[in-house]
Amino acid sequence: MTRVFALSDGNSFYCSCERVFDPPLETVPVIVLSNNDGCAIALTPEAKALGLKMGDAWFQIRDFCRANGVVARSSNYTLYGDMSRRVNEVYRTFADDVEIYSIDESFLDFTGLPDPAASARELRRTVLRWTGIPTRVGLGPTRVLAKAANHLAKKRSELEGVCDLTSPEARDRLLPLLPIADVWGVGRASAEKLTAIGVHTAADLRALDARTARQMLTVTGERLVRELNGVRCQELEFEPPIRKGVAVTRMFGRPITRLDDMLQATAFYAARAAEKMRRHDVVGADLIVFFHTSRFAEGPGRSVASTVRLREPTSDTLELVRAAGVATRRIWADGFRYAKAGVMLNDLIRPSAAPRSLLDQCDPRREALMGTLDAVNR
């Protein structure tokens, strides 16, 4: 039986969530801003039509937005996460196997359905009716083709939100319409390499020799070519991949000029990072603290970072706060107006895979203490 993957994602998901709870926004351009209202991270088609782009700094576009009736909302990740959960509950009424790929994208296994395209259209109607979130759906015999179909459904209005690439005829007709830069897994540098040898569309990449693709783009390129030709190289992943890193960063409401204030900030960020790590059941051994001045402000500029190696991989709040304090003191210098700081941990692993120190004995009460701390914070 031919496999059929469906990829469904929410249209301008963050903005759509805001519109669900504020219906008058349905008829106006909307953007959602990053933490501390730094830059635009989601835009409705109406906002894009005005020339606004992802990553635009809010201080640069604020007056333009006010003059053109653009509504800006501060990000609300608790709301977006809850809406994502609701949407995926609807998906599970259409497919037994659902892989949550990101907060606004999920793969569904439509194998065996008598009419996958009709099911995709009904899925869109149901999600909109039950949650208020508009979606688009791409269908294909591989994940890469389902992703390509989803992108085509987004860009081509005549497809009415559903693109079906399950048949060879549909792939022959539609893949030439997908630019190479829009193929899942082709980054900017790879797109430039491919364009230089005459590969401009997904159809051109499909026709490329798999060995040539491997030489140019490693094994990832070979898999892309094979999946574009309908050869399945990837299955659905029901266990979420381990999180590789955690970062908590913020712009300050006012510049920080005192060490005590910076110590409070980095301690708070370290505590938040510890909560995130416990929520994702990971630990880390290297904590990085950074802070810098604003490039837009007057006065001397400075950007510094420091890494502290922990005694053993941990997600313990007290250990991470202690390490953040060490790193902050190490790189602090008076005479600067710091505008932003952050705490990061990379190369995270599962607690069961973490090496243990032969010298330090972990107090068994600390794990219970962290659990209690998380419960109080919730």
PDB file of C-alpha atoms in Angstrom, residues 85-98 108-110 113 119 122-127 129-131:
ATOM      1  CA  ARG A  85      -2.551  21.343  21.689  1.00  0.00           C
ATOM      2  CA  ARG A  86      -6.186  21.912  20.686  1.00  0.00           C
ATOM      3  CA  VAL A  87      -5.369  21.763  16.978  1.00  0.00           C
ATOM      4  CA  ASN A  88      -3.453  18.500  17.417  1.00  0.00           C
ATOM      5  CA  GLU A  89      -6.401  17.011  19.286  1.00  0.00           C
ATOM      6  CA  VAL A  90      -8.435  17.618  16.123  1.00  0.00           C
ATOM      7  CA  TYR A  91      -5.708  16.013  14.003  1.00  0.00           C
ATOM      8  CA  ARG A  92      -5.922  12.848  16.093  1.00  0.00           C
ATOM      9  CA  THR A  93      -9.574  12.441  15.137  1.00  0.00           C
ATOM     10  CA  PHE A  94      -8.426  12.116  11.499  1.00  0.00           C
ATOM     11  CA  ALA A  95      -5.280   9.989  11.893  1.00  0.00           C
ATOM     12  CA  ASP A  96      -4.027   7.504  14.459  1.00  0.00           C
ATOM     13  CA  ASP A  97      -0.399   8.504  13.878  1.00  0.00           C
ATOM     14  CA  VAL A  98       0.458  12.190  14.341  1.00  0.00           C
ATOM     15  CA  LEU A 108      -0.292  12.852   9.842  1.00  0.00           C
ATOM     16  CA  ASP A 109      -0.370   9.357   8.368  1.00  0.00           C
ATOM     17  CA  PHE A 110      -3.218   9.288   5.813  1.00  0.00           C
ATOM     18  CA  LEU A 113      -7.783   6.574   3.366  1.00  0.00           C
ATOM     19  CA  SER A 119      -9.967  14.074   4.037  1.00  0.00           C
ATOM     20  CA  GLU A 122     -12.486  18.110   5.715  1.00  0.00           C
ATOM     21  CA  LEU A 123      -9.576  18.385   8.162  1.00  0.00           C
ATOM     22  CA  ARG A 124      -9.167  22.080   7.287  1.00  0.00           C
ATOM     23  CA  ARG A 125     -12.879  22.746   7.755  1.00  0.00           C
ATOM     24  CA  THR A 126     -12.985  20.921  11.099  1.00  0.00           C
ATOM     25  CA  VAL A 127      -9.904  22.633  12.539  1.00  0.00           C
ATOM     26  CA  ARG A 129     -14.737  25.263  12.979  1.00  0.00           C
ATOM     27  CA  TRP A 130     -13.496  23.774  16.262  1.00  0.00           C
ATOM     28  CA  THR A 131     -10.502  26.021  17.000  1.00  0.00           C
TER      29      THR A 131
END
